[in-house]
């Protein structure tokens, strides 16, 4: 059977929907945007959905009984339902809107963690985690006396699963793992990790910031306990993210933030928390960003997720081949078939910030630094790297432009010797 993935995704079908991709940057030359792991661009459909809400449908949600408030509430809750369908969650009540992946992970650390982790318990993370999936667990360990342990990496950028079972024990309360490394692009075997963690009674949180926008995601099939991801990395606005949780876990978790919306009853002596997800959405939520995320999901739902992944894989494969011709360039991480749309590299002794600055003169946007993953960089004896990251609107010509510009960067520094 011929599928969309096997036929190949044509990025030109979609690029016209993204105004920022066609605007001139310098001398009228277009932008080559290769910083999608940091944040993606937004199509007109998402921008217009937010504008329409502000112009025609905006009021506060859940409280008012006038038409405008009811209409805004309908749009807000419709966005929640779109998220539910997109990740195949059993019920909308299991979708909690947060400020982003970081906010979602911190919610779990503060609410579930404070209620369930005690001195001597263990939290297992990996050496490739983003700081947002490390720091909250270190903070939890500081509050409770728990111990944070880590799963190491192999030289080629994969998780070393050989010691996994030895690291797991009945003391392991939580395993926190990214589905896709934001530095290496490595696609991790999260379903296997979840299964093995569940065998010892541990709860699993998956950081889906780099996976949900790029790979098919089915929380029911994964049997994941918690999944966190962000709107701005999947065509939506910043300021909104999602925490999915199993219903029994969410219902047993105390509220993290107090205020309006998260209560059932308040007296001068105390309060009764509301049901999920309201108990975790204190105060006025990110109403328009959530509606914008719903519009982003509408857009993405029309593109087969396997086609997005296959297109990115082909771009990564082309990047590996093209960058191999740049003298002194070293790609960090696994081969193209084992990763998502991320290519991270070093170029001789040229500092990644200098590389990014010179690429910017070619209108090529990449990311340089430690990418909020200092332990990973330390593992490979690096202080910083340069990262190019792709999405379905990127083209093979843009990959070639990156390779050509990097060769010019190399020549610039060669002449300075």
Short mmCIF file of C-alpha atoms in Angstrom, two decimals:
data_model
loop_
_atom_site.label_atom_id
_atom_site.label_comp_id
_atom_site.label_asym_id
_atom_site.label_seq_id
_atom_site.Cartn_x
_atom_site.Cartn_y
_atom_site.Cartn_z
CA UNK A 1 0.00 0.00 0.00
CA UNK A 2 1.29 3.46 -0.91
CA UNK A 3 1.23 5.84 2.04
CA UNK A 4 1.81 9.57 2.41
CA UNK A 5 5.16 8.80 4.00
CA UNK A 6 6.31 6.57 1.14
CA UNK A 7 5.20 9.11 -1.48
CA UNK A 8 7.10 11.82 0.32
CA UNK A 9 5.87 15.02 1.89
CA UNK A 10 6.21 18.15 -0.25
CA UNK A 11 7.14 21.08 2.00
CA UNK A 12 6.20 23.58 -0.71
CA UNK A 13 2.56 22.65 -0.17
CA UNK A 14 2.79 24.16 3.32
CA UNK A 15 5.42 26.89 3.18
CA UNK A 16 3.00 29.47 1.80
CA UNK A 17 1.02 29.24 5.04
CA UNK A 18 3.98 30.57 7.05
CA UNK A 19 4.45 34.30 6.47
CA UNK A 20 7.79 34.47 8.28
CA UNK A 21 9.39 31.95 5.91
CA UNK A 22 8.86 34.17 2.87
CA UNK A 23 9.91 37.50 4.32
CA UNK A 24 13.24 38.94 3.30
CA UNK A 25 15.89 39.21 5.99
CA UNK A 26 18.97 40.77 4.39
CA UNK A 27 19.00 42.15 0.87
CA UNK A 28 15.59 40.58 0.36
CA UNK A 29 16.98 37.06 0.73
CA UNK A 30 14.61 34.64 2.48
CA UNK A 31 15.12 33.21 5.93
CA UNK A 32 16.41 29.66 6.29
CA UNK A 33 14.90 28.70 9.61
CA UNK A 34 16.64 25.68 11.16
CA UNK A 35 15.92 26.30 14.85
CA UNK A 36 12.71 24.30 15.17
CA UNK A 37 13.80 22.36 18.24
CA UNK A 38 13.82 25.69 20.09
CA UNK A 39 10.49 26.85 18.69
CA UNK A 40 8.55 26.42 15.46
CA UNK A 41 6.93 29.03 13.27
CA UNK A 42 3.17 29.57 13.06
CA UNK A 43 0.93 29.24 10.01
CA UNK A 44 -1.63 31.91 9.16
CA UNK A 45 -4.39 29.57 10.33
CA UNK A 46 -3.08 29.63 13.90
CA UNK A 47 -2.41 33.36 13.88
CA UNK A 48 -5.89 34.05 12.50
CA UNK A 49 -7.58 31.79 15.05
CA UNK A 50 -6.01 33.85 17.82
CA UNK A 51 -6.87 37.15 16.16
CA UNK A 52 -10.47 36.01 15.64
CA UNK A 53 -10.75 35.08 19.30
CA UNK A 54 -9.53 38.47 20.47
CA UNK A 55 -11.71 40.31 17.96
CA UNK A 56 -14.92 38.29 18.25
CA UNK A 57 -14.96 35.70 21.04
CA UNK A 58 -12.85 36.84 23.97
CA UNK A 59 -13.99 36.73 27.60
CA UNK A 60 -12.89 34.87 30.69
CA UNK A 61 -13.75 31.18 30.78
CA UNK A 62 -15.84 28.97 33.06
CA UNK A 63 -17.23 31.76 35.25
CA UNK A 64 -19.47 33.98 33.18
CA UNK A 65 -23.02 33.17 32.15
CA UNK A 66 -23.20 35.70 29.34
CA UNK A 67 -22.94 34.63 25.71
CA UNK A 68 -19.37 35.80 25.16
CA UNK A 69 -18.04 33.92 28.19
CA UNK A 70 -19.90 30.79 27.16
CA UNK A 71 -18.55 31.01 23.60
CA UNK A 72 -14.97 31.49 24.81
CA UNK A 73 -15.36 28.56 27.19
CA UNK A 74 -16.59 26.39 24.31
CA UNK A 75 -13.51 27.28 22.24
CA UNK A 76 -11.17 26.71 25.17
CA UNK A 77 -12.63 23.31 26.01
CA UNK A 78 -12.75 22.39 22.32
CA UNK A 79 -8.98 22.93 22.28
CA UNK A 80 -8.65 20.49 25.19
CA UNK A 81 -10.64 17.92 23.23
CA UNK A 82 -8.39 18.41 20.19
CA UNK A 83 -5.35 17.72 22.36
CA UNK A 84 -7.05 14.62 23.76
CA UNK A 85 -7.71 13.24 20.30
CA UNK A 86 -4.23 14.14 19.03
CA UNK A 87 -2.49 12.00 21.67
CA UNK A 88 -5.34 9.47 22.05
CA UNK A 89 -5.98 10.18 25.71
CA UNK A 90 -8.99 8.37 27.18
CA UNK A 91 -10.72 11.50 28.51
CA UNK A 92 -10.46 15.28 28.30
CA UNK A 93 -10.21 15.48 32.09
CA UNK A 94 -6.74 13.95 31.73
CA UNK A 95 -5.51 16.95 29.74
CA UNK A 96 -4.18 19.75 31.95
CA UNK A 97 -3.20 23.04 30.32
CA UNK A 98 0.08 24.39 31.67
CA UNK A 99 2.54 27.12 30.70
CA UNK A 100 4.65 24.60 28.76
CA UNK A 101 6.68 21.43 29.15
CA UNK A 102 8.68 22.96 31.99
CA UNK A 103 5.51 23.97 33.83
CA UNK A 104 4.01 20.51 33.35
CA UNK A 105 7.07 18.70 34.71
CA UNK A 106 7.28 21.05 37.69
CA UNK A 107 3.59 20.44 38.39
CA UNK A 108 4.24 16.70 38.63
CA UNK A 109 7.35 17.20 40.76
CA UNK A 110 5.53 19.47 43.20
CA UNK A 111 2.15 17.75 43.34
CA UNK A 112 2.76 14.05 42.70
CA UNK A 113 6.36 14.19 43.91
CA UNK A 114 5.78 15.91 47.23
CA UNK A 115 2.89 13.55 47.98
CA UNK A 116 4.63 10.31 47.01
CA UNK A 117 8.41 10.58 47.33
CA UNK A 118 10.16 10.10 50.65
CA UNK A 119 13.71 9.93 52.01
CA UNK A 120 15.62 7.00 50.53
CA UNK A 121 13.36 6.76 47.46
CA UNK A 122 15.04 6.96 44.07
CA UNK A 123 14.32 9.02 40.96
CA UNK A 124 15.87 7.73 37.76
CA UNK A 125 16.70 10.19 34.98
CA UNK A 126 18.97 9.93 31.95
CA UNK A 127 22.19 11.64 30.99
CA UNK A 128 20.56 13.24 27.95
CA UNK A 129 17.74 15.12 29.69
CA UNK A 130 16.95 18.79 29.17
CA UNK A 131 17.45 20.79 32.37
CA UNK A 132 13.66 21.03 32.68
CA UNK A 133 13.58 17.28 33.22
CA UNK A 134 16.50 17.33 35.66
CA UNK A 135 16.27 20.37 37.92
CA UNK A 136 12.71 19.71 39.21
CA UNK A 137 13.79 16.22 40.30
CA UNK A 138 16.91 17.53 42.02
CA UNK A 139 14.70 20.06 43.81
CA UNK A 140 12.32 17.25 44.80
CA UNK A 141 15.27 15.24 46.12
CA UNK A 142 16.43 18.23 48.15
CA UNK A 143 12.97 18.62 49.68
CA UNK A 144 12.45 14.95 50.46
CA UNK A 145 15.83 13.29 50.90
CA UNK A 146 15.35 11.13 47.81
CA UNK A 147 18.26 10.13 45.57
CA UNK A 148 18.56 11.01 41.87
CA UNK A 149 20.26 8.34 39.77
CA UNK A 150 20.96 8.43 36.04
CA UNK A 151 21.05 6.14 33.05
CA UNK A 152 24.24 6.73 31.01
CA UNK A 153 24.76 7.28 27.30
CA UNK A 154 26.74 5.34 24.75
CA UNK A 155 29.42 6.98 22.63
CA UNK A 156 27.07 7.15 19.65
CA UNK A 157 24.35 9.02 21.54
CA UNK A 158 21.93 6.31 22.60
CA UNK A 159 20.69 5.41 26.05
CA UNK A 160 22.76 2.59 27.52
CA UNK A 161 20.01 0.20 28.58
CA UNK A 162 22.45 -2.46 29.81
CA UNK A 163 22.45 -1.15 33.42
CA UNK A 164 18.78 -0.14 33.36
CA UNK A 165 17.43 -3.14 35.26
CA UNK A 166 20.23 -2.86 37.81
CA UNK A 167 19.35 0.80 38.38
CA UNK A 168 15.67 -0.02 38.80
CA UNK A 169 14.54 -1.29 42.17
CA UNK A 170 11.58 -1.21 44.51
CA UNK A 171 13.02 2.07 45.76
CA UNK A 172 12.54 3.64 42.30
CA UNK A 173 9.50 5.86 42.56
CA UNK A 174 9.79 7.67 39.23
CA UNK A 175 11.57 7.37 35.90
CA UNK A 176 11.83 10.63 33.92
CA UNK A 177 12.94 10.31 30.31
CA UNK A 178 12.80 12.35 27.14
CA UNK A 179 11.23 10.67 24.13
CA UNK A 180 13.61 12.51 21.79
CA UNK A 181 16.86 14.19 22.81
CA UNK A 182 16.79 17.91 22.09
CA UNK A 183 20.54 17.77 21.39
CA UNK A 184 21.23 14.43 19.74
CA UNK A 185 17.86 13.82 18.12
CA UNK A 186 17.97 10.27 19.51
CA UNK A 187 14.57 8.56 19.50
CA UNK A 188 14.40 6.64 22.74
CA UNK A 189 12.58 3.30 23.25
CA UNK A 190 10.09 4.83 25.67
CA UNK A 191 7.58 1.97 25.51
CA UNK A 192 10.26 -0.50 26.61
CA UNK A 193 11.40 1.88 29.35
CA UNK A 194 7.81 2.31 30.56
CA UNK A 195 7.20 -1.44 30.62
CA UNK A 196 10.38 -2.20 32.57
CA UNK A 197 9.77 0.66 35.01
CA UNK A 198 6.22 -0.51 35.64
CA UNK A 199 7.56 -3.97 36.46
CA UNK A 200 9.11 -2.54 39.65
CA UNK A 201 6.13 -0.30 40.40
CA UNK A 202 7.71 2.97 39.24
CA UNK A 203 5.77 5.83 37.66
CA UNK A 204 7.09 7.17 34.33
CA UNK A 205 7.08 10.75 33.09
CA UNK A 206 7.95 11.28 29.43
CA UNK A 207 9.20 14.65 28.18
CA UNK A 208 7.47 14.84 24.80
CA UNK A 209 8.58 18.35 23.83
CA UNK A 210 10.62 17.05 20.87
CA UNK A 211 8.46 14.02 20.03
CA UNK A 212 4.79 15.03 20.05
CA UNK A 213 5.27 17.59 17.22
CA UNK A 214 7.18 15.11 15.05
CA UNK A 215 6.16 11.52 15.77
CA UNK A 216 2.84 9.66 16.16
CA UNK A 217 1.89 9.80 19.85
CA UNK A 218 -0.60 7.43 21.49
CA UNK A 219 -0.55 7.69 25.28
CA UNK A 220 -2.92 4.73 25.66
CA UNK A 221 -0.67 2.44 23.61
CA UNK A 222 2.43 3.74 25.41
CA UNK A 223 0.82 3.16 28.82
CA UNK A 224 2.66 6.29 29.97
CA UNK A 225 1.79 7.74 33.37
CA UNK A 226 2.62 11.38 32.56
CA UNK A 227 3.41 13.10 29.27
CA UNK A 228 4.48 16.75 29.03
CA UNK A 229 4.79 18.89 25.89
CA UNK A 230 4.64 22.49 24.65
CA UNK A 231 2.46 24.36 22.18
CA UNK A 232 5.19 26.56 20.72
CA UNK A 233 7.17 23.58 19.44
CA UNK A 234 4.21 22.35 17.36
CA UNK A 235 3.05 25.47 15.45
CA UNK A 236 1.16 26.89 18.43
CA UNK A 237 1.81 29.97 20.53
CA UNK A 238 4.16 30.22 23.46
CA UNK A 239 2.79 30.27 26.99
CA UNK A 240 0.73 27.10 26.74
CA UNK A 241 1.61 23.45 27.21
CA UNK A 242 0.03 20.18 28.21
CA UNK A 243 0.33 17.65 30.97
CA UNK A 244 -1.37 14.35 30.30
CA UNK A 245 -1.76 12.05 33.28
CA UNK A 246 -3.48 8.81 34.08
CA UNK A 247 -6.76 9.58 35.79
CA UNK A 248 -6.05 7.74 39.04
CA UNK A 249 -2.74 9.58 39.44
CA UNK A 250 -4.23 13.01 38.71
CA UNK A 251 -7.20 12.47 41.01
CA UNK A 252 -4.90 11.51 43.89
CA UNK A 253 -2.63 14.54 43.40
CA UNK A 254 -3.18 17.64 45.55
CA UNK A 255 -3.37 21.05 43.86
CA UNK A 256 -0.04 22.75 43.31
CA UNK A 257 -1.25 26.35 42.89
CA UNK A 258 -4.11 27.92 44.82
CA UNK A 259 -6.64 30.51 43.70
CA UNK A 260 -9.63 30.83 41.45
CA UNK A 261 -10.99 27.94 39.36
CA UNK A 262 -9.18 25.16 41.22
CA UNK A 263 -11.67 24.88 44.09
CA UNK A 264 -15.08 23.38 44.76
CA UNK A 265 -15.71 25.26 48.01
CA UNK A 266 -13.81 27.80 50.10
CA UNK A 267 -14.42 28.86 53.71
CA UNK A 268 -12.41 30.96 56.11
CA UNK A 269 -11.22 27.69 57.61
CA UNK A 270 -10.12 25.91 54.45
CA UNK A 271 -11.08 24.71 50.98
CA UNK A 272 -12.10 21.66 48.97
CA UNK A 273 -10.23 21.23 45.67
CA UNK A 274 -12.12 20.92 42.43
CA UNK A 275 -12.10 17.97 40.07
CA UNK A 276 -9.38 17.36 37.51
CA UNK A 277 -8.25 19.12 35.44
CA UNK A 278 -9.60 22.28 37.10
CA UNK A 279 -7.69 21.70 40.34
CA UNK A 280 -4.44 22.19 38.39
CA UNK A 281 -5.53 25.26 36.41
CA UNK A 282 -5.64 27.96 39.07
CA UNK A 283 -6.37 31.52 37.99
CA UNK A 284 -7.18 32.81 34.54
CA UNK A 285 -5.65 30.33 32.11
CA UNK A 286 -3.83 31.04 28.86
CA UNK A 287 -7.15 31.24 27.03
CA UNK A 288 -6.12 32.48 23.60
CA UNK A 289 -2.86 30.48 23.50
CA UNK A 290 -4.85 27.32 24.26
CA UNK A 291 -7.25 28.12 21.42
CA UNK A 292 -4.23 28.79 19.22
CA UNK A 293 -2.85 25.38 20.17
CA UNK A 294 -6.15 23.87 19.13
CA UNK A 295 -5.79 25.52 15.72
CA UNK A 296 -2.21 24.21 15.47
CA UNK A 297 -3.47 20.70 16.15
CA UNK A 298 -6.11 21.13 13.45
CA UNK A 299 -3.29 21.99 11.05
CA UNK A 300 -1.03 19.12 12.12
CA UNK A 301 -3.86 16.60 12.17
CA UNK A 302 -4.26 17.10 8.42
CA UNK A 303 -0.68 15.91 7.86
CA UNK A 304 0.10 12.25 8.61
CA UNK A 305 2.56 12.12 11.49
CA UNK A 306 4.51 9.32 9.85
CA UNK A 307 4.92 11.53 6.77
CA UNK A 308 6.35 14.34 8.92
CA UNK A 309 8.82 11.93 10.51
CA UNK A 310 9.85 10.43 7.18
CA UNK A 311 10.39 13.87 5.63
CA UNK A 312 12.55 14.92 8.55
CA UNK A 313 14.49 11.67 8.38
CA UNK A 314 15.28 12.35 4.74
CA UNK A 315 16.41 15.87 5.57
CA UNK A 316 18.64 14.52 8.34
CA UNK A 317 20.06 11.90 6.01
CA UNK A 318 20.82 14.59 3.44
CA UNK A 319 22.38 16.76 6.14
CA UNK A 320 24.65 13.92 7.30
CA UNK A 321 25.81 13.38 3.71
CA UNK A 322 26.25 17.08 2.90
CA UNK A 323 27.99 18.02 6.15
CA UNK A 324 30.41 15.11 5.76
CA UNK A 325 32.08 17.14 3.00
CA UNK A 326 32.84 20.04 5.37
CA UNK A 327 36.38 19.56 6.58
CA UNK A 328 36.65 19.25 10.36
CA UNK A 329 32.93 18.92 10.99
CA UNK A 330 31.82 16.26 13.49
CA UNK A 331 28.18 15.26 13.98
CA UNK A 332 27.25 14.32 17.55
CA UNK A 333 24.73 11.52 17.98
CA UNK A 334 23.35 8.45 16.24
CA UNK A 335 22.89 7.86 12.50
CA UNK A 336 19.88 9.32 10.65
CA UNK A 337 17.71 6.21 10.92
CA UNK A 338 17.74 6.39 14.71
CA UNK A 339 16.87 10.02 15.28
CA UNK A 340 14.38 12.79 14.68
CA UNK A 341 14.98 16.00 12.74
CA UNK A 342 18.02 17.26 14.66
CA UNK A 343 21.65 17.48 13.55
CA UNK A 344 24.11 18.75 16.16
CA UNK A 345 27.76 19.25 15.37
CA UNK A 346 31.12 20.82 16.09
CA UNK A 347 33.40 22.37 13.48
CA UNK A 348 37.03 22.04 14.40
CA UNK A 349 37.99 24.48 17.12
CA UNK A 350 35.54 27.15 15.96
CA UNK A 351 33.24 28.14 18.80
CA UNK A 352 29.57 27.29 18.15
CA UNK A 353 28.54 30.89 18.89
CA UNK A 354 30.87 32.10 16.12
CA UNK A 355 29.42 29.49 13.77
CA UNK A 356 25.86 30.58 14.52
CA UNK A 357 26.74 34.25 14.12
CA UNK A 358 28.35 33.70 10.73
CA UNK A 359 25.49 31.48 9.57
CA UNK A 360 23.14 34.29 10.53
CA UNK A 361 24.91 36.48 7.96
CA UNK A 362 23.75 33.90 5.41
CA UNK A 363 20.19 34.24 6.82
CA UNK A 364 20.45 30.77 8.32
CA UNK A 365 19.02 30.48 11.85
CA UNK A 366 20.49 27.72 14.04
CA UNK A 367 21.05 27.31 17.76
CA UNK A 368 24.41 27.36 19.56
CA UNK A 369 25.31 26.61 23.17
CA UNK A 370 24.67 23.75 25.57
CA UNK A 371 20.96 23.65 24.66
CA UNK A 372 19.94 23.36 28.32
CA UNK A 373 21.67 19.99 28.47
CA UNK A 374 24.94 20.56 30.29
CA UNK A 375 25.35 16.98 31.63
CA UNK A 376 25.03 15.62 28.09
CA UNK A 377 27.70 17.97 26.81
CA UNK A 378 29.95 17.08 29.71
CA UNK A 379 29.50 13.42 28.76
CA UNK A 380 31.02 14.14 25.35
CA UNK A 381 33.67 16.50 26.76
CA UNK A 382 32.11 19.50 25.03
CA UNK A 383 31.13 22.91 26.36
CA UNK A 384 28.84 23.78 23.45
CA UNK A 385 27.60 22.61 20.07
CA UNK A 386 25.75 23.98 17.06
CA UNK A 387 22.31 22.54 16.31
CA UNK A 388 20.26 22.55 13.12
CA UNK A 389 16.72 21.27 13.59
CA UNK A 390 14.08 20.65 10.95
CA UNK A 391 10.34 20.55 10.53
CA UNK A 392 8.03 19.54 7.72
CA UNK A 393 8.28 22.98 6.05
CA UNK A 394 12.05 22.74 5.60
CA UNK A 395 13.44 21.80 2.20
CA UNK A 396 16.45 19.87 0.85
CA UNK A 397 17.68 23.14 -0.66
CA UNK A 398 17.87 24.64 2.83
CA UNK A 399 20.01 21.70 3.97
CA UNK A 400 22.34 22.32 1.05
CA UNK A 401 22.47 26.02 1.91
CA UNK A 402 23.54 25.09 5.44
CA UNK A 403 26.34 22.87 4.18
CA UNK A 404 27.58 25.50 1.75
CA UNK A 405 27.54 28.23 4.39
CA UNK A 406 29.38 26.02 6.88
CA UNK A 407 32.15 25.44 4.38
CA UNK A 408 32.47 29.23 4.02
CA UNK A 409 32.58 29.56 7.82
CA UNK A 410 35.44 27.07 7.87
CA UNK A 411 37.29 29.01 5.19
CA UNK A 412 36.88 32.29 7.08
CA UNK A 413 38.54 30.84 10.15
CA UNK A 414 41.17 29.07 8.09
CA UNK A 415 42.25 32.42 6.63
CA UNK A 416 42.53 33.88 10.12
CA UNK A 417 45.19 31.39 11.20
#
